[in-house]
PDB file of C-alpha atoms in Angstrom:
ATOM      1  CA  GLN A  84     101.795 109.161  92.245  1.00  0.00           C
ATOM      2  CA  VAL A  85     103.167 108.703  95.722  1.00  0.00           C
ATOM      3  CA  GLN A  86     106.002 106.203  96.486  1.00  0.00           C
ATOM      4  CA  LEU A  87     106.145 104.772  99.950  1.00  0.00           C
ATOM      5  CA  VAL A  88     108.972 102.958 101.585  1.00  0.00           C
ATOM      6  CA  GLU A  89     108.677 101.350 105.171  1.00  0.00           C
ATOM      7  CA  SER A  90     111.635 100.513 107.322  1.00  0.00           C
ATOM      8  CA  GLY A  91     112.443  99.742 110.998  1.00  0.00           C
ATOM      9  CA  GLY A  92     110.938  96.153 111.192  1.00  0.00           C
ATOM     10  CA  GLY A  93     112.795  93.363 112.942  1.00  0.00           C
ATOM     11  CA  LEU A  94     112.827  90.603 115.536  1.00  0.00           C
ATOM     12  CA  VAL A  95     111.816  91.678 119.069  1.00  0.00           C
ATOM     13  CA  GLN A  96     111.012  89.974 122.291  1.00  0.00           C
ATOM     14  CA  THR A  97     107.560  90.433 124.197  1.00  0.00           C
ATOM     15  CA  GLY A  98     107.351  93.752 125.795  1.00  0.00           C
ATOM     16  CA  ASP A  99     109.916  95.453 123.681  1.00  0.00           C
ATOM     17  CA  SER A 100     109.590  98.600 121.420  1.00  0.00           C
ATOM     18  CA  LEU A 101     110.109  99.189 117.739  1.00  0.00           C
ATOM     19  CA  ARG A 102     109.785 102.271 115.617  1.00  0.00           C
ATOM     20  CA  LEU A 103     108.694 102.080 112.083  1.00  0.00           C
ATOM     21  CA  SER A 104     109.135 104.622 109.388  1.00  0.00           C
ATOM     22  CA  CYS A 105     107.537 105.376 106.138  1.00  0.00           C
ATOM     23  CA  ALA A 106     109.328 107.686 103.889  1.00  0.00           C
ATOM     24  CA  ALA A 107     107.029 109.224 101.115  1.00  0.00           C
ATOM     25  CA  SER A 108     108.018 110.696  97.685  1.00  0.00           C
ATOM     26  CA  GLY A 109     106.407 111.884  94.587  1.00  0.00           C
ATOM     27  CA  ARG A 110     103.199 113.881  94.731  1.00  0.00           C
ATOM     28  CA  THR A 111     103.369 114.124  98.605  1.00  0.00           C
ATOM     29  CA  PHE A 112     101.468 117.429  98.523  1.00  0.00           C
ATOM     30  CA  SER A 113      98.357 115.333  97.532  1.00  0.00           C
ATOM     31  CA  MET A 114      98.354 113.319 100.656  1.00  0.00           C
ATOM     32  CA  TYR A 115      95.394 113.539 102.810  1.00  0.00           C
ATOM     33  CA  VAL A 116      95.681 110.638 105.354  1.00  0.00           C
ATOM     34  CA  MET A 117      98.517 108.411 106.111  1.00  0.00           C
ATOM     35  CA  GLY A 118      97.766 104.923 107.569  1.00  0.00           C
ATOM     36  CA  TRP A 119      99.463 101.943 108.929  1.00  0.00           C
ATOM     37  CA  PHE A 120      98.001  98.367 108.360  1.00  0.00           C
ATOM     38  CA  ARG A 121      99.317  95.080 109.137  1.00  0.00           C
ATOM     39  CA  GLN A 122      98.792  91.424 107.846  1.00  0.00           C
ATOM     40  CA  ALA A 123      99.706  88.282 109.916  1.00  0.00           C
ATOM     41  CA  PRO A 124     100.104  84.978 107.949  1.00  0.00           C
ATOM     42  CA  GLY A 125      96.639  83.516 107.113  1.00  0.00           C
ATOM     43  CA  LYS A 126      94.783  86.589 108.367  1.00  0.00           C
ATOM     44  CA  GLU A 127      93.302  89.485 106.459  1.00  0.00           C
ATOM     45  CA  ARG A 128      95.022  92.805 106.521  1.00  0.00           C
ATOM     46  CA  GLU A 129      93.873  95.115 109.203  1.00  0.00           C
ATOM     47  CA  PHE A 130      93.958  98.740 110.222  1.00  0.00           C
ATOM     48  CA  VAL A 131      96.298  99.717 112.790  1.00  0.00           C
ATOM     49  CA  ALA A 132      96.504 103.617 112.873  1.00  0.00           C
ATOM     50  CA  ALA A 133      96.203 106.788 110.898  1.00  0.00           C
ATOM     51  CA  ILE A 134      96.966 110.382 110.801  1.00  0.00           C
ATOM     52  CA  HIS A 135      95.711 113.395 108.822  1.00  0.00           C
ATOM     53  CA  TRP A 136      98.814 114.699 106.867  1.00  0.00           C
ATOM     54  CA  SER A 137      97.693 118.410 107.300  1.00  0.00           C
ATOM     55  CA  GLY A 138      96.314 118.256 110.829  1.00  0.00           C
ATOM     56  CA  ASP A 139      96.903 116.246 114.023  1.00  0.00           C
ATOM     57  CA  ASN A 140      93.994 114.079 114.100  1.00  0.00           C
ATOM     58  CA  THR A 141      94.878 110.391 114.852  1.00  0.00           C
ATOM     59  CA  TYR A 142      93.061 107.104 114.787  1.00  0.00           C
ATOM     60  CA  TYR A 143      93.967 103.763 116.261  1.00  0.00           C
ATOM     61  CA  ALA A 144      92.578 100.082 116.335  1.00  0.00           C
ATOM     62  CA  ASP A 145      91.421  99.061 119.667  1.00  0.00           C
ATOM     63  CA  SER A 146      94.095  96.464 119.784  1.00  0.00           C
ATOM     64  CA  VAL A 147      96.865  98.887 119.655  1.00  0.00           C
ATOM     65  CA  LYS A 148      95.486 101.863 121.731  1.00  0.00           C
ATOM     66  CA  GLY A 149      97.681 102.981 124.408  1.00  0.00           C
ATOM     67  CA  ARG A 150     100.721 100.986 122.994  1.00  0.00           C
ATOM     68  CA  PHE A 151     101.120 102.318 119.572  1.00  0.00           C
ATOM     69  CA  THR A 152     101.697 106.059 118.567  1.00  0.00           C
ATOM     70  CA  ILE A 153     101.583 107.326 115.109  1.00  0.00           C
ATOM     71  CA  SER A 154     103.346 110.659 114.162  1.00  0.00           C
ATOM     72  CA  LYS A 155     104.793 112.463 111.187  1.00  0.00           C
ATOM     73  CA  ASP A 156     107.362 114.777 110.179  1.00  0.00           C
ATOM     74  CA  ASN A 157     105.824 116.813 107.323  1.00  0.00           C
ATOM     75  CA  ALA A 158     109.126 118.337 106.369  1.00  0.00           C
ATOM     76  CA  LYS A 159     110.621 115.123 105.792  1.00  0.00           C
ATOM     77  CA  ASN A 160     107.566 113.599 104.334  1.00  0.00           C
ATOM     78  CA  THR A 161     107.768 110.701 106.776  1.00  0.00           C
ATOM     79  CA  VAL A 162     105.255 108.903 109.066  1.00  0.00           C
ATOM     80  CA  PHE A 163     106.268 106.993 112.057  1.00  0.00           C
ATOM     81  CA  LEU A 164     104.603 104.106 114.100  1.00  0.00           C
ATOM     82  CA  GLN A 165     106.054 103.802 117.543  1.00  0.00           C
ATOM     83  CA  MET A 166     105.084 100.399 118.992  1.00  0.00           C
ATOM     84  CA  ASN A 167     105.623  99.904 122.600  1.00  0.00           C
ATOM     85  CA  SER A 168     104.871  96.827 124.850  1.00  0.00           C
ATOM     86  CA  LEU A 169     104.803  94.549 121.967  1.00  0.00           C
ATOM     87  CA  LYS A 170     103.034  91.176 121.958  1.00  0.00           C
ATOM     88  CA  PRO A 171     103.329  88.158 119.877  1.00  0.00           C
ATOM     89  CA  GLU A 172      99.980  88.857 118.261  1.00  0.00           C
ATOM     90  CA  ASP A 173     101.470  92.058 116.985  1.00  0.00           C
ATOM     91  CA  ALA A 174     103.842  90.042 114.680  1.00  0.00           C
ATOM     92  CA  ALA A 175     102.905  90.841 111.030  1.00  0.00           C
ATOM     93  CA  VAL A 176     104.046  92.605 107.955  1.00  0.00           C
ATOM     94  CA  TYR A 177     103.263  96.240 108.477  1.00  0.00           C
ATOM     95  CA  TYR A 178     102.434  98.329 105.600  1.00  0.00           C
ATOM     96  CA  CYS A 179     102.273 102.076 105.116  1.00  0.00           C
ATOM     97  CA  ALA A 180      99.500 103.580 103.012  1.00  0.00           C
ATOM     98  CA  ALA A 181      98.515 106.982 101.567  1.00  0.00           C
ATOM     99  CA  ASP A 182      95.016 108.272 100.902  1.00  0.00           C
ATOM    100  CA  VAL A 183      95.088 111.128  98.431  1.00  0.00           C
ATOM    101  CA  ARG A 184      91.439 111.186  97.616  1.00  0.00           C
ATOM    102  CA  PRO A 185      89.489 112.351 100.619  1.00  0.00           C
ATOM    103  CA  MET A 186      86.159 111.913  98.889  1.00  0.00           C
ATOM    104  CA  VAL A 187      86.754 108.194  97.822  1.00  0.00           C
ATOM    105  CA  SER A 188      86.968 105.387 100.347  1.00  0.00           C
ATOM    106  CA  GLY A 189      90.129 103.578 100.778  1.00  0.00           C
ATOM    107  CA  TYR A 190      93.946 104.116 100.421  1.00  0.00           C
ATOM    108  CA  ASP A 191      95.458 104.858  97.129  1.00  0.00           C
ATOM    109  CA  TYR A 192      99.145 104.038  97.423  1.00  0.00           C
ATOM    110  CA  TRP A 193     100.988 101.179  99.431  1.00  0.00           C
ATOM    111  CA  GLY A 194     104.510 100.358 100.507  1.00  0.00           C
ATOM    112  CA  GLN A 195     106.095  97.044 100.139  1.00  0.00           C
ATOM    113  CA  GLY A 196     105.926  96.317 103.820  1.00  0.00           C
ATOM    114  CA  THR A 197     108.252  95.648 106.715  1.00  0.00           C
ATOM    115  CA  GLN A 198     108.335  92.498 108.880  1.00  0.00           C
ATOM    116  CA  VAL A 199     107.673  92.627 112.554  1.00  0.00           C
ATOM    117  CA  THR A 200     108.409  89.540 114.474  1.00  0.00           C
ATOM    118  CA  VAL A 201     107.696  89.394 118.272  1.00  0.00           C
ATOM    119  CA  SER A 202     109.104  86.263 120.099  1.00  0.00           C
ATOM    120  CA  SER A 203     107.400  85.309 123.334  1.00  0.00           C
TER     121      SER A 203
END
């Protein structure tokens, strides 16, 4: 199994930046893709960004392209989400997820989430 712990959330103002971290432990060698998702109150969980654990390919939702950057530190088993130019609509609980089964759709492990609040 893989355990994921997010950190770095908080209350910021519109236009501010925030950096989220996701520390992985356990069978980290099995991680294929790491992703960030978010869920705002009353809305479905949505994809934000993803990165291949063994490579550098990254993917972003259109709503965050140019503002958010996903990165990783393989040595520290940590994934980051740098969020710039934050908007009120970015407010949500942000979740880190790990895909360990490349041939099966979907993510297998999830963190507990970290709250991001953006005031206007």
